[in-house]
Coordinates of C-alpha atoms in Angstrom, one line a residue:
Chain A
M1 CA 1.4 3.2 32.6
A2 CA 4.5 5.2 32.2
I3 CA 7.4 4.5 29.8
R4 CA 10.7 6.1 30.8
E5 CA 13.1 8.0 28.6
N6 CA 15.8 6.0 26.9
E7 CA 14.0 2.7 27.7
F8 CA 13.6 -0.4 25.6
F9 CA 10.0 -1.1 26.4
T10 CA 8.1 -4.1 25.0
L11 CA 4.4 -4.7 24.6
L12 CA 4.1 -8.5 24.7
G13 CA 0.9 -10.5 24.1
P14 CA -0.8 -13.0 21.8
S15 CA -2.1 -11.7 18.5
G16 CA -5.4 -9.8 18.9
C17 CA -4.5 -8.6 22.4
G18 CA -4.5 -5.0 21.4
K19 CA -0.7 -4.3 21.4
T20 CA -0.7 -3.1 17.8
T21 CA -3.7 -1.0 18.4
L22 CA -1.9 0.6 21.4
L23 CA 1.0 1.3 19.1
R24 CA -1.2 2.8 16.4
L25 CA -2.7 5.1 19.1
I26 CA 0.7 6.3 20.0
A27 CA 1.7 6.8 16.4
G28 CA -1.6 8.6 15.7
F29 CA -3.1 6.3 13.1
E30 CA -6.0 5.8 15.4
Y31 CA -7.6 8.1 18.0
P32 CA -8.7 7.1 21.5
D33 CA -12.3 7.4 22.6
E34 CA -11.1 8.5 26.0
G35 CA -7.9 8.8 27.9
E36 CA -4.6 10.6 27.3
I37 CA -1.3 9.9 25.7
L38 CA 1.3 12.1 27.3
L39 CA 4.7 12.7 25.7
N40 CA 6.9 14.7 28.1
G41 CA 3.8 15.9 29.8
R42 CA 2.0 17.0 26.6
D43 CA -1.2 15.2 25.5
I44 CA -0.6 14.0 22.0
A45 CA -3.7 11.8 21.8
L46 CA -5.5 13.9 19.2
L47 CA -2.5 15.2 17.1
A48 CA -2.2 14.0 13.5
P49 CA 0.6 11.4 12.9
H50 CA 2.8 14.0 11.1
E51 CA 2.6 16.3 14.1
R52 CA 4.0 13.8 16.6
P53 CA 7.7 13.4 17.2
V54 CA 7.3 9.7 17.0
N55 CA 8.4 7.4 14.2
T56 CA 7.4 3.8 13.4
V57 CA 9.1 0.8 12.0
F58 CA 6.2 -1.1 10.3
Q59 CA 5.8 -4.9 10.3
S60 CA 5.6 -4.7 6.5
Y61 CA 8.4 -2.1 6.5
A62 CA 6.3 0.0 4.2
L63 CA 9.3 1.3 2.3
F64 CA 8.4 3.6 -0.6
P65 CA 9.0 1.5 -3.7
H66 CA 9.4 4.5 -6.0
M67 CA 12.4 5.8 -4.1
T68 CA 15.9 4.7 -3.5
V69 CA 17.2 3.5 -0.2
G70 CA 18.8 6.9 0.4
Q71 CA 15.6 8.8 -0.6
N72 CA 13.6 6.6 1.8
I73 CA 15.9 7.4 4.7
G74 CA 15.9 11.1 3.9
F75 CA 12.1 11.4 3.5
G76 CA 11.3 12.3 7.1
L77 CA 14.0 15.0 7.2
E78 CA 12.8 16.4 3.9
M79 CA 9.3 16.6 5.2
L80 CA 10.6 18.4 8.2
G81 CA 12.1 21.0 5.9
K82 CA 15.7 20.3 6.8
P83 CA 18.3 21.8 4.4
R84 CA 19.5 19.6 1.6
R85 CA 23.1 19.3 2.9
E86 CA 22.0 18.3 6.4
I87 CA 19.7 15.6 5.0
A88 CA 22.5 14.2 2.9
A89 CA 24.9 14.1 5.8
R90 CA 22.2 12.5 8.1
V91 CA 21.3 9.9 5.5
D92 CA 25.0 8.9 5.2
E93 CA 25.2 8.7 9.0
M94 CA 22.1 6.5 9.1
L95 CA 23.4 4.2 6.4
R96 CA 26.6 3.8 8.4
L97 CA 24.6 3.1 11.6
V98 CA 22.7 0.3 10.0
R99 CA 25.8 -0.8 7.9
M100 CA 24.1 -0.3 4.5
E101 CA 26.5 2.4 2.9
A102 CA 26.9 0.4 -0.3
L103 CA 23.2 0.2 -1.1
K104 CA 22.3 3.9 -0.9
D105 CA 21.2 4.2 -4.6
R106 CA 19.4 0.9 -4.9
R107 CA 15.7 0.6 -5.3
T108 CA 14.0 -0.9 -2.2
S109 CA 12.8 -3.8 -4.4
Q110 CA 16.4 -4.7 -5.2
I111 CA 17.5 -5.5 -1.6
S112 CA 16.8 -8.5 0.6
G113 CA 14.3 -8.7 3.5
G114 CA 17.0 -8.2 6.1
Q115 CA 18.3 -5.2 4.3
Q116 CA 14.8 -3.7 3.9
Q117 CA 14.4 -4.1 7.7
R118 CA 17.6 -2.1 8.2
V119 CA 16.4 0.6 5.8
A120 CA 13.0 0.8 7.6
L121 CA 14.9 1.3 10.9
A122 CA 17.2 3.9 9.4
R123 CA 14.3 5.8 7.9
A124 CA 12.5 5.9 11.2
L125 CA 15.6 6.9 13.2
A126 CA 16.8 9.6 10.8
P127 CA 14.5 12.4 12.1
Q128 CA 15.7 11.6 15.7
P129 CA 12.2 11.0 17.1
K130 CA 11.5 11.1 20.8
V131 CA 10.1 7.7 20.6
L132 CA 10.6 4.9 18.1
L133 CA 7.7 2.5 17.7
L134 CA 8.5 -1.0 16.3
D135 CA 5.6 -3.2 15.2
E136 CA 6.8 -6.8 15.2
P137 CA 9.6 -5.7 12.9
L138 CA 11.5 -9.0 13.1
S139 CA 8.6 -11.4 12.4
A140 CA 9.3 -11.6 8.6
L141 CA 12.9 -12.6 9.1
D142 CA 14.3 -16.1 9.4
Y143 CA 15.7 -17.4 12.7
K144 CA 19.4 -16.5 12.1
L145 CA 18.6 -13.0 10.8
R146 CA 16.2 -12.4 13.6
K147 CA 18.9 -13.2 16.2
E148 CA 21.2 -10.9 14.5
M149 CA 18.7 -8.1 14.3
Q150 CA 17.8 -8.5 18.0
I151 CA 21.4 -7.7 18.9
E152 CA 21.5 -4.9 16.2
L153 CA 18.3 -3.3 17.6
K154 CA 19.7 -3.3 21.1
R155 CA 22.9 -1.7 19.9
L156 CA 21.0 1.0 18.0
Q157 CA 18.8 1.8 21.0
H158 CA 21.9 2.1 23.1
E159 CA 23.8 4.2 20.5
T160 CA 20.9 6.6 19.7
G161 CA 19.5 6.9 23.2
I162 CA 16.0 7.0 21.8
T163 CA 13.1 5.4 23.7
F164 CA 12.0 2.2 21.9
I165 CA 8.5 0.8 22.2
F166 CA 8.6 -2.7 20.7
V167 CA 5.6 -4.8 19.9
T168 CA 6.0 -8.6 19.7
H169 CA 4.3 -11.9 20.4
D170 CA 7.6 -13.6 20.7
Q171 CA 8.4 -14.0 24.4
E172 CA 12.1 -14.8 23.8
E173 CA 12.5 -11.6 21.8
A174 CA 10.8 -9.7 24.7
L175 CA 13.0 -11.3 27.4
T176 CA 16.3 -10.8 25.7
M177 CA 15.9 -7.3 24.4
S178 CA 13.7 -5.3 26.8
D179 CA 14.4 -3.1 29.8
R180 CA 10.8 -3.6 30.8
I181 CA 7.9 -5.6 29.4
A182 CA 4.2 -5.0 29.6
V183 CA 2.2 -8.2 29.1
M184 CA -1.1 -7.7 27.4
S185 CA -4.2 -9.7 26.9
G186 CA -7.7 -9.0 25.8
G187 CA -7.0 -5.3 25.4
S188 CA -5.6 -4.7 28.9
I189 CA -2.2 -4.7 30.5
L190 CA -1.7 -7.5 33.0
Q191 CA 1.7 -6.9 34.3
V192 CA 4.6 -4.5 33.8
G193 CA 8.1 -5.3 34.9
T194 CA 11.7 -6.2 34.0
P195 CA 12.1 -9.4 32.0
R196 CA 13.3 -11.1 35.3
D197 CA 10.2 -9.9 37.2
I198 CA 7.9 -11.1 34.5
Y199 CA 9.6 -14.5 34.2
D200 CA 10.4 -15.3 37.9
R201 CA 7.5 -13.4 39.6
P202 CA 4.5 -13.5 37.2
D203 CA 1.4 -12.0 38.8
K204 CA -1.2 -14.0 37.0
R205 CA -1.6 -17.4 35.5
F206 CA -1.9 -15.9 32.0
V207 CA 1.4 -14.2 32.3
A208 CA 3.1 -17.3 33.7
D209 CA 1.6 -19.5 31.0
F210 CA 2.3 -17.1 28.1
I211 CA 6.0 -16.6 28.9
G212 CA 8.0 -19.7 29.2
E213 CA 6.6 -22.9 30.6
A214 CA 5.1 -23.3 34.1
N215 CA 3.7 -26.0 36.4
F216 CA 0.6 -24.8 38.3
L217 CA -0.1 -26.4 41.6
P218 CA -3.1 -25.9 43.9
A219 CA -2.0 -24.9 47.4
Q220 CA -3.2 -23.7 50.8
V221 CA -1.7 -20.7 52.5
L222 CA -0.5 -21.5 56.0
S223 CA 1.1 -18.2 56.9
S224 CA 2.7 -15.3 55.2
A225 CA 5.4 -12.8 56.1
G226 CA 6.7 -10.0 53.9
D227 CA 6.9 -11.1 50.3
R228 CA 6.9 -14.8 51.2
A229 CA 4.2 -17.3 52.2
K230 CA 4.4 -20.8 53.7
V231 CA 2.0 -23.0 51.7
T232 CA 1.1 -26.7 51.6
L233 CA 0.8 -28.1 48.1
G234 CA -2.3 -30.0 47.2
A235 CA -0.1 -32.9 46.0
G236 CA 1.7 -32.9 49.3
G237 CA 4.7 -31.1 50.8
E238 CA 5.3 -27.7 52.2
I239 CA 7.3 -24.9 50.6
L240 CA 8.0 -21.1 50.9
A241 CA 6.7 -19.3 47.9
G242 CA 7.1 -15.7 46.7
L243 CA 4.1 -13.4 47.0
P244 CA 3.0 -10.8 44.4
H245 CA 3.6 -7.2 45.6
G246 CA 1.3 -6.0 48.3
T247 CA -0.8 -9.1 48.6
Q248 CA -1.6 -11.2 51.7
P249 CA -3.6 -14.1 50.3
Q250 CA -5.5 -16.5 52.4
G251 CA -6.8 -20.0 51.9
Q252 CA -6.8 -21.7 48.5
I253 CA -4.4 -20.4 46.0
T254 CA -2.3 -21.5 43.0
V255 CA 1.5 -21.5 42.9
M256 CA 3.7 -21.6 39.8
V257 CA 7.0 -23.4 39.5
R258 CA 9.2 -23.1 36.3
P259 CA 10.3 -26.6 35.1
E260 CA 14.0 -25.6 35.4
H261 CA 13.5 -24.3 39.0
A262 CA 12.6 -27.8 40.3
E263 CA 14.9 -30.8 40.5
I264 CA 14.5 -34.5 40.5
A265 CA 15.3 -35.9 43.9
G266 CA 15.3 -39.4 45.3
T267 CA 12.1 -40.5 46.9
D268 CA 13.6 -39.7 50.3
A269 CA 12.7 -37.0 52.7
D270 CA 14.4 -34.4 50.5
A271 CA 11.6 -34.5 48.0
T272 CA 8.8 -32.1 48.2
L273 CA 6.6 -34.1 45.9
S274 CA 6.7 -37.7 44.7
G275 CA 5.3 -39.5 41.7
T276 CA 6.3 -41.7 38.8
L277 CA 8.3 -40.8 35.8
E278 CA 6.0 -40.8 32.7
S279 CA 8.5 -39.9 30.0
A280 CA 11.8 -38.2 29.4
V281 CA 11.9 -36.1 26.3
Y282 CA 15.3 -35.1 25.0
F283 CA 15.6 -31.5 23.7
G284 CA 19.4 -31.3 23.1
T285 CA 20.4 -28.8 25.7
D286 CA 18.1 -30.3 28.3
T287 CA 15.6 -33.1 29.0
H288 CA 12.0 -32.6 30.0
L289 CA 11.0 -35.1 32.6
N290 CA 7.2 -35.6 32.9
V291 CA 6.3 -36.7 36.4
R292 CA 2.9 -38.0 37.3
L293 CA 2.2 -36.8 40.8
G294 CA 0.3 -38.6 43.6
D295 CA -2.9 -36.6 42.9
G296 CA -2.8 -37.5 39.2
S297 CA -1.6 -34.1 37.9
N298 CA 1.5 -33.8 35.7
F299 CA 4.6 -31.9 36.7
V300 CA 7.5 -31.1 34.3
V301 CA 11.1 -30.9 35.4
R302 CA 13.7 -29.6 33.1
R303 CA 17.1 -31.0 33.5
Q304 CA 20.3 -29.7 31.9
N305 CA 21.9 -32.5 29.8
D306 CA 25.5 -33.6 30.5
R307 CA 27.4 -35.1 27.7
C308 CA 29.5 -37.1 30.1
A309 CA 26.8 -38.6 32.2
D310 CA 23.6 -40.1 31.2
H311 CA 20.8 -39.3 33.6
G312 CA 19.6 -42.9 33.6
F313 CA 15.9 -42.2 34.0
A314 CA 13.5 -44.7 32.7
P315 CA 9.8 -44.3 32.3
G316 CA 7.8 -46.0 35.1
M317 CA 10.4 -45.5 37.9
P318 CA 9.3 -43.7 41.1
V319 CA 10.9 -40.3 41.5
G320 CA 10.7 -37.4 43.8
V321 CA 10.6 -33.7 42.9
R322 CA 12.3 -31.1 45.0
I323 CA 11.1 -27.5 45.0
R324 CA 13.5 -25.3 47.0
D325 CA 12.2 -22.5 49.1
G326 CA 11.6 -19.4 47.0
A327 CA 11.5 -21.3 43.7
A328 CA 7.7 -21.1 43.5
Q329 CA 5.5 -18.0 43.1
V330 CA 2.0 -17.5 44.4
L331 CA -0.3 -16.2 41.7
R332 CA -2.7 -13.3 42.1
D333 CA -5.7 -15.2 40.7
Chain B
M1 CA 23.7 -37.0 -30.0
T2 CA 23.3 -35.0 -33.2
Q3 CA 20.1 -36.9 -33.9
A4 CA 18.8 -35.8 -30.5
Q5 CA 19.7 -32.2 -31.4
D6 CA 18.0 -32.4 -34.7
I7 CA 14.8 -33.6 -33.0
I8 CA 15.0 -30.8 -30.5
R9 CA 15.6 -28.3 -33.3
A10 CA 12.7 -29.6 -35.3
A11 CA 10.4 -29.5 -32.3
A12 CA 11.4 -25.9 -31.7
R13 CA 10.7 -25.0 -35.3
R14 CA 7.3 -26.7 -35.1
D15 CA 6.6 -24.8 -31.8
I16 CA 7.3 -21.5 -33.5
R17 CA 5.2 -22.4 -36.5
N18 CA 2.3 -23.4 -34.2
R19 CA 2.6 -20.1 -32.3
W20 CA 2.1 -18.2 -35.6
W21 CA -1.0 -20.3 -36.3
L22 CA -2.3 -19.5 -32.8
S23 CA -1.9 -15.8 -33.2
A24 CA -3.2 -15.8 -36.8
P25 CA -6.8 -14.9 -36.0
A26 CA -5.7 -11.8 -34.0
L27 CA -3.2 -10.8 -36.8
V28 CA -5.9 -11.2 -39.4
I29 CA -8.3 -9.0 -37.5
I30 CA -5.6 -6.4 -36.8
F31 CA -4.8 -6.2 -40.5
L32 CA -8.4 -6.3 -41.8
A33 CA -9.9 -4.0 -39.2
A34 CA -7.2 -1.6 -38.3
I35 CA -4.2 -1.4 -40.6
G36 CA -6.1 -2.1 -43.8
P37 CA -8.8 0.7 -43.5
L38 CA -6.1 3.1 -42.3
F39 CA -4.1 2.3 -45.5
V40 CA -7.2 2.9 -47.6
V41 CA -7.7 6.3 -45.9
V42 CA -4.1 7.2 -46.6
L43 CA -4.6 6.2 -50.3
Y44 CA -7.8 8.4 -50.5
S45 CA -6.0 11.3 -49.0
V46 CA -3.5 11.4 -52.0
M47 CA -6.0 11.0 -54.8
V48 CA -8.0 13.6 -56.8
K49 CA -11.4 14.4 -55.4
G50 CA -14.5 13.3 -57.2
D51 CA -17.1 15.8 -58.4
Y52 CA -19.8 14.4 -56.3
G53 CA -17.9 12.9 -53.4
D54 CA -15.7 9.8 -53.7
V55 CA -12.3 10.1 -55.4
K56 CA -11.0 9.6 -58.9
Y57 CA -9.2 6.4 -58.5
W58 CA -5.5 6.1 -59.3
Q59 CA -5.3 9.8 -60.1
F60 CA -2.9 11.1 -57.5
S61 CA -2.7 14.7 -56.1
G62 CA -1.4 16.4 -53.0
Q63 CA -4.5 18.7 -53.0
G64 CA -6.1 17.0 -50.0
W65 CA -3.1 17.4 -47.8
F66 CA -2.5 21.0 -49.1
E67 CA -6.0 21.9 -48.0
V68 CA -5.5 20.7 -44.5
L69 CA -3.4 23.8 -43.8
F70 CA -3.9 26.2 -46.7
E71 CA -6.7 27.5 -48.8
R72 CA -6.7 29.0 -52.3
D73 CA -8.9 32.0 -52.9
M74 CA -11.7 31.2 -55.3
F75 CA -11.2 34.4 -57.3
D76 CA -7.6 35.5 -57.3
N77 CA -5.9 32.1 -56.5
T78 CA -3.9 33.6 -53.6
V79 CA -2.8 31.0 -51.1
S80 CA -3.4 31.7 -47.4
F81 CA -3.6 29.6 -44.2
A82 CA -6.8 27.8 -43.6
D83 CA -7.6 29.6 -40.4
A84 CA -10.9 27.7 -39.9
H85 CA -9.1 24.4 -39.9
L86 CA -6.4 25.6 -37.6
S87 CA -8.9 27.1 -35.1
I88 CA -11.0 23.9 -35.2
L89 CA -7.8 21.9 -34.6
W90 CA -6.8 24.2 -31.7
R91 CA -10.2 24.1 -30.1
S92 CA -10.3 20.3 -30.4
V93 CA -7.0 19.9 -28.7
K94 CA -8.0 22.5 -26.1
L95 CA -11.4 21.0 -25.3
A96 CA -10.0 17.5 -25.2
A97 CA -7.2 18.6 -22.8
I98 CA -9.6 20.5 -20.6
T99 CA -11.9 17.5 -20.5
T100 CA -9.0 15.2 -19.5
I101 CA -8.0 17.6 -16.7
V102 CA -11.5 18.1 -15.4
T103 CA -12.3 14.3 -15.4
L104 CA -9.0 13.7 -13.7
I105 CA -9.8 16.3 -11.0
L106 CA -13.3 14.8 -10.5
G107 CA -12.3 11.2 -11.1
F108 CA -9.4 11.0 -8.7
P109 CA -11.4 11.7 -5.5
T110 CA -14.1 9.4 -6.8
A111 CA -11.7 6.5 -7.4
Y112 CA -10.0 7.2 -4.1
F113 CA -13.3 7.1 -2.3
I114 CA -14.2 3.7 -3.9
A115 CA -10.8 2.2 -3.3
T116 CA -10.9 3.1 0.4
R117 CA -14.4 1.5 1.0
P118 CA -14.6 -1.9 2.6
R119 CA -13.9 -4.6 -0.1
H120 CA -17.4 -5.9 -0.4
R121 CA -18.8 -2.4 -0.9
R122 CA -16.5 -1.5 -3.7
D123 CA -18.2 -3.7 -6.3
L124 CA -21.5 -1.8 -5.6
W125 CA -19.8 1.6 -6.2
L126 CA -18.1 0.4 -9.4
F127 CA -21.4 -0.9 -10.6
L128 CA -23.0 2.5 -10.0
I129 CA -20.2 4.1 -12.0
T130 CA -20.9 1.9 -15.0
I131 CA -24.6 2.5 -15.0
P132 CA -24.4 5.5 -17.6
F133 CA -22.9 3.0 -20.1
W134 CA -26.2 1.2 -20.2
T135 CA -27.8 4.1 -22.0
N136 CA -27.0 4.9 -25.6
L137 CA -24.6 7.9 -26.0
L138 CA -27.1 9.8 -28.2
I139 CA -29.9 9.4 -25.7
R140 CA -27.7 10.6 -22.9
T141 CA -26.6 13.6 -25.0
F142 CA -30.1 14.5 -25.8
A143 CA -30.9 14.2 -22.1
I144 CA -28.2 16.7 -21.3
Q145 CA -29.7 19.0 -23.9
E146 CA -33.1 18.7 -22.2
V147 CA -31.5 19.8 -18.9
F148 CA -29.5 22.7 -20.2
R149 CA -31.4 24.2 -23.1
N150 CA -32.9 27.7 -22.6
E151 CA -36.4 26.2 -21.8
G152 CA -34.8 23.2 -20.1
L153 CA -34.9 21.9 -16.6
L154 CA -32.2 24.1 -15.1
N155 CA -33.1 27.4 -16.7
V156 CA -36.8 26.9 -15.9
A157 CA -36.1 26.0 -12.3
L158 CA -33.8 29.0 -11.9
M159 CA -36.3 31.4 -13.3
R160 CA -39.2 30.0 -11.3
T161 CA -37.2 30.5 -8.1
G162 CA -36.4 34.0 -9.3
L163 CA -32.7 33.7 -9.2
I164 CA -32.5 34.8 -12.9
D165 CA -35.0 36.5 -15.2
Q166 CA -33.3 35.7 -18.5
P167 CA -32.4 32.1 -19.3
I168 CA -28.6 31.4 -19.3
Q169 CA -27.3 30.4 -22.6
I170 CA -25.5 27.1 -22.0
M171 CA -26.3 25.1 -25.1
F172 CA -24.2 25.6 -28.2
T173 CA -21.2 26.9 -26.2
D174 CA -17.8 25.3 -25.5
F175 CA -18.9 25.0 -21.9
A176 CA -21.8 22.7 -23.1
I177 CA -19.4 20.6 -25.1
L178 CA -17.1 20.3 -22.0
L179 CA -20.0 19.4 -19.8
G180 CA -21.2 16.7 -22.2
M181 CA -17.7 15.2 -22.8
G182 CA -16.9 15.4 -19.1
Y183 CA -20.0 13.5 -18.2
V184 CA -19.6 10.9 -20.9
Y185 CA -15.9 10.2 -20.4
L186 CA -15.7 10.5 -16.5
P187 CA -16.2 6.7 -16.0
L188 CA -13.3 6.0 -18.4
M189 CA -11.1 8.0 -16.1
V190 CA -12.5 6.6 -12.8
L191 CA -12.1 2.9 -13.7
P192 CA -8.3 2.8 -14.5
L193 CA -7.7 5.2 -11.6
Y194 CA -9.6 2.9 -9.3
A195 CA -7.6 -0.1 -10.6
S196 CA -4.4 1.6 -9.6
L197 CA -5.6 3.0 -6.3
E198 CA -7.1 -0.4 -5.4
K199 CA -3.6 -1.9 -5.6
F200 CA -2.0 0.9 -3.7
D201 CA -0.8 -0.1 -0.2
F202 CA -2.3 2.5 2.1
R203 CA 0.2 1.5 4.8
L204 CA 2.6 3.5 2.6
A205 CA 0.5 6.6 3.2
E206 CA 0.5 5.9 6.9
A207 CA 4.3 5.5 6.8
A208 CA 4.6 8.9 5.0
A209 CA 2.3 10.6 7.5
D210 CA 4.4 9.0 10.3
L211 CA 7.5 10.7 8.7
Y212 CA 6.0 14.1 9.0
A213 CA 4.2 14.4 5.6
N214 CA 0.9 16.2 5.8
S215 CA -2.0 15.0 3.7
S216 CA -1.3 17.0 0.6
R217 CA 2.4 15.9 0.7
V218 CA 1.3 12.3 1.2
L219 CA -0.9 12.7 -1.9
R220 CA 1.8 14.4 -4.1
R221 CA 4.9 12.5 -3.0
I222 CA 3.5 9.0 -2.4
I223 CA 0.1 8.3 -3.8
V224 CA 0.3 10.2 -7.1
P225 CA 3.7 8.8 -8.2
M226 CA 2.5 5.3 -7.4
V227 CA -0.8 5.5 -9.2
M228 CA 0.8 7.2 -12.2
P229 CA 0.1 4.3 -14.5
G230 CA -3.6 4.7 -13.7
I231 CA -3.5 8.4 -14.3
V232 CA -1.7 7.9 -17.6
A233 CA -4.2 5.1 -18.7
G234 CA -7.3 7.2 -17.7
S235 CA -6.0 10.3 -19.4
I236 CA -5.4 8.4 -22.6
L237 CA -8.8 6.8 -22.5
V238 CA -10.4 10.2 -22.1
F239 CA -8.2 12.4 -24.3
V240 CA -8.2 10.2 -27.4
P241 CA -12.0 9.9 -27.8
S242 CA -12.5 13.5 -26.7
L243 CA -10.2 14.7 -29.5
G244 CA -12.2 12.9 -32.1
A245 CA -15.6 13.4 -30.5
Y246 CA -18.4 13.7 -32.9
V247 CA -21.8 13.3 -31.3
T248 CA -21.3 15.6 -28.3
P249 CA -20.0 18.7 -30.1
R250 CA -22.6 18.1 -32.8
L251 CA -25.6 18.0 -30.4
L252 CA -24.3 20.3 -27.7
G253 CA -22.0 22.6 -29.6
G254 CA -24.5 23.3 -32.4
G255 CA -23.4 23.9 -36.0
K256 CA -20.8 26.6 -35.3
N257 CA -18.7 25.0 -32.5
L258 CA -17.1 22.3 -34.6
M259 CA -14.5 19.9 -33.4
L260 CA -12.2 17.8 -35.6
G261 CA -14.7 14.9 -35.8
N262 CA -17.4 17.2 -37.2
L263 CA -15.0 18.8 -39.6
I264 CA -14.0 15.4 -41.0
E265 CA -17.7 14.4 -41.2
L266 CA -18.4 17.6 -43.1
Q267 CA -15.8 16.8 -45.8
F268 CA -17.2 13.3 -46.4
G269 CA -20.8 14.7 -46.4
Q270 CA -21.8 18.2 -47.6
G271 CA -18.2 19.2 -48.4
R272 CA -17.8 16.3 -50.9
N273 CA -14.1 16.5 -50.4
W274 CA -13.0 13.0 -49.5
P275 CA -9.2 13.6 -50.0
L276 CA -9.3 16.5 -47.5
G277 CA -11.5 14.4 -45.1
S278 CA -9.0 11.5 -45.4
A279 CA -6.0 13.8 -44.8
L280 CA -7.7 15.4 -41.8
S281 CA -8.4 11.9 -40.4
I282 CA -4.8 10.9 -40.8
S283 CA -3.8 14.2 -39.2
L284 CA -6.0 13.4 -36.2
T285 CA -4.5 10.0 -35.8
A286 CA -1.0 11.6 -36.0
I287 CA -1.9 14.3 -33.4
V288 CA -3.3 11.6 -31.0
M289 CA -0.1 9.5 -31.4
L290 CA 2.1 12.5 -30.9
S291 CA 0.3 13.7 -27.8
L292 CA 0.4 10.2 -26.3
L293 CA 4.1 10.0 -27.0
V294 CA 4.8 13.4 -25.3
Y295 CA 2.4 12.6 -22.4
V296 CA 3.7 9.2 -21.6
R297 CA 7.3 10.5 -21.8
A298 CA 6.5 13.3 -19.4
A299 CA 4.6 11.0 -17.1
S300 CA 7.4 8.5 -16.8
K301 CA 9.8 11.3 -16.2
T302 CA 7.7 12.6 -13.3
E303 CA 7.8 9.1 -11.9
A304 CA 11.5 8.9 -12.3
R305 CA 12.1 12.2 -10.7
H306 CA 10.1 11.2 -7.6
G307 CA 12.0 8.1 -7.1

């Protein structure tokens, strides 16, 4: 796997999938049994942490409690042996960057969680590392602050031009911030791609399931051409579905449809599938319509709410589901 | 309204009275066991010495304190510094300080090692550290004697192997005293150091390493300042008893290498000079308190400087 320069790269996966271990390998806190970690073509796998031009923002922040905010930020530069004046200038610059100028002389225990987060960021950015590692840095913040920091992180990455490797188990965080995402599970990388790739064209069932919601339908391949295949769904109906790169599947497969990529249709010929409406759950921005299909499986359709028009669906009524050509994706497994 | 306030005020008064009653046992013990005896010793130090020990009660004299620092020649009554006392004082402070430093140097890696073991193993290691406490101090000191005396284990072994042909004189030297005190007081250093290191968040060490600090800088800039309370506590626990040590210098230092504890004992025993012994005791207490004050001040300043 290669991570490009100046990229916001995210390792996404459930806890225990090995994403933090991978990060610790890059930082140098753990050493690989085999394999290489190349940084600009140089193998850094066996270098000590302090010999790597890589800095980390820790999940726990790990700010030095016996130093002030300014001393924390300057620590890396001091260890690099930079002259005092340069350190002072850089610390001020960093404080400006994370908008913390007023708190330079505070103890780290005297500032809030969100401010500690910013100090941790400034401290890791101050030595201008080639790569910045971020280990679930937003997980301790409340929802509002997390949203704010997501935008802030993106801005910082843009302004500094440093490659960010970001670890998270929060799919929304991954989708909104990343240039590219690697989805991990059980210690291996399942798929690498842009947020759009990962969301719209997941390779595997795990990826589709972990990120967003998905309907999985058994299907049979009729024919395939290029990156599309004509399939018949087990529950009835024929559609054109996207194919994973470089695959020409045959026979029995599974296709994935995102709830918001399907629509409710009448029971007429327009509908790909038909069934009965089980329930309609109101979510504010949208409504989740659970449809029981002819073969007994459940299919969720997500429908944007309209303040001016009630959808008028009632449980028990017969409905059709329309899946437009290209709205479904064939999975690799 | 005012009635309510009166009731509240009365309850508060009762509460304060009750608190005094609750702390009374501790206060009684402190007065009877610590401050009282100290006061008696202060009194003794300013009284005239008895002919066969003891003091002549209610006859006051500054002689005891005078003799701490000066001596009067028996024949011509000239006054000079009591060199013997001063050299014993100096050696006591020196040996106690060296013991503290040596136990710190040996104890820190030990405590670090235990603190970095998996949690369920640490108890076992701590248990091993406390094993020497199970044996009486005298017996342990005699055991050290058996190992290091001229015909002891070490010398015999070295001579048998032909490494040396004359036994090395270890017993009755300052080195022997240091060896004995280091051995006896090492656990007192390890335990508070461990208590501090165990609380230390080793992710901070990782963070420092990540910020280009090599291991010696991680130690000096991050770990040491943060476990400073443990270093201070351990140093006090070692320095204070070392300074007043009695058994170890007596058994391992022989009759000539006295420390303050032995000098004081001598005044109450063979010397039959209780006022001088009392004055020396108070001096020892004063030295301990003074050193602690200086040390704690310096330690907190180091902490402040690093952060």
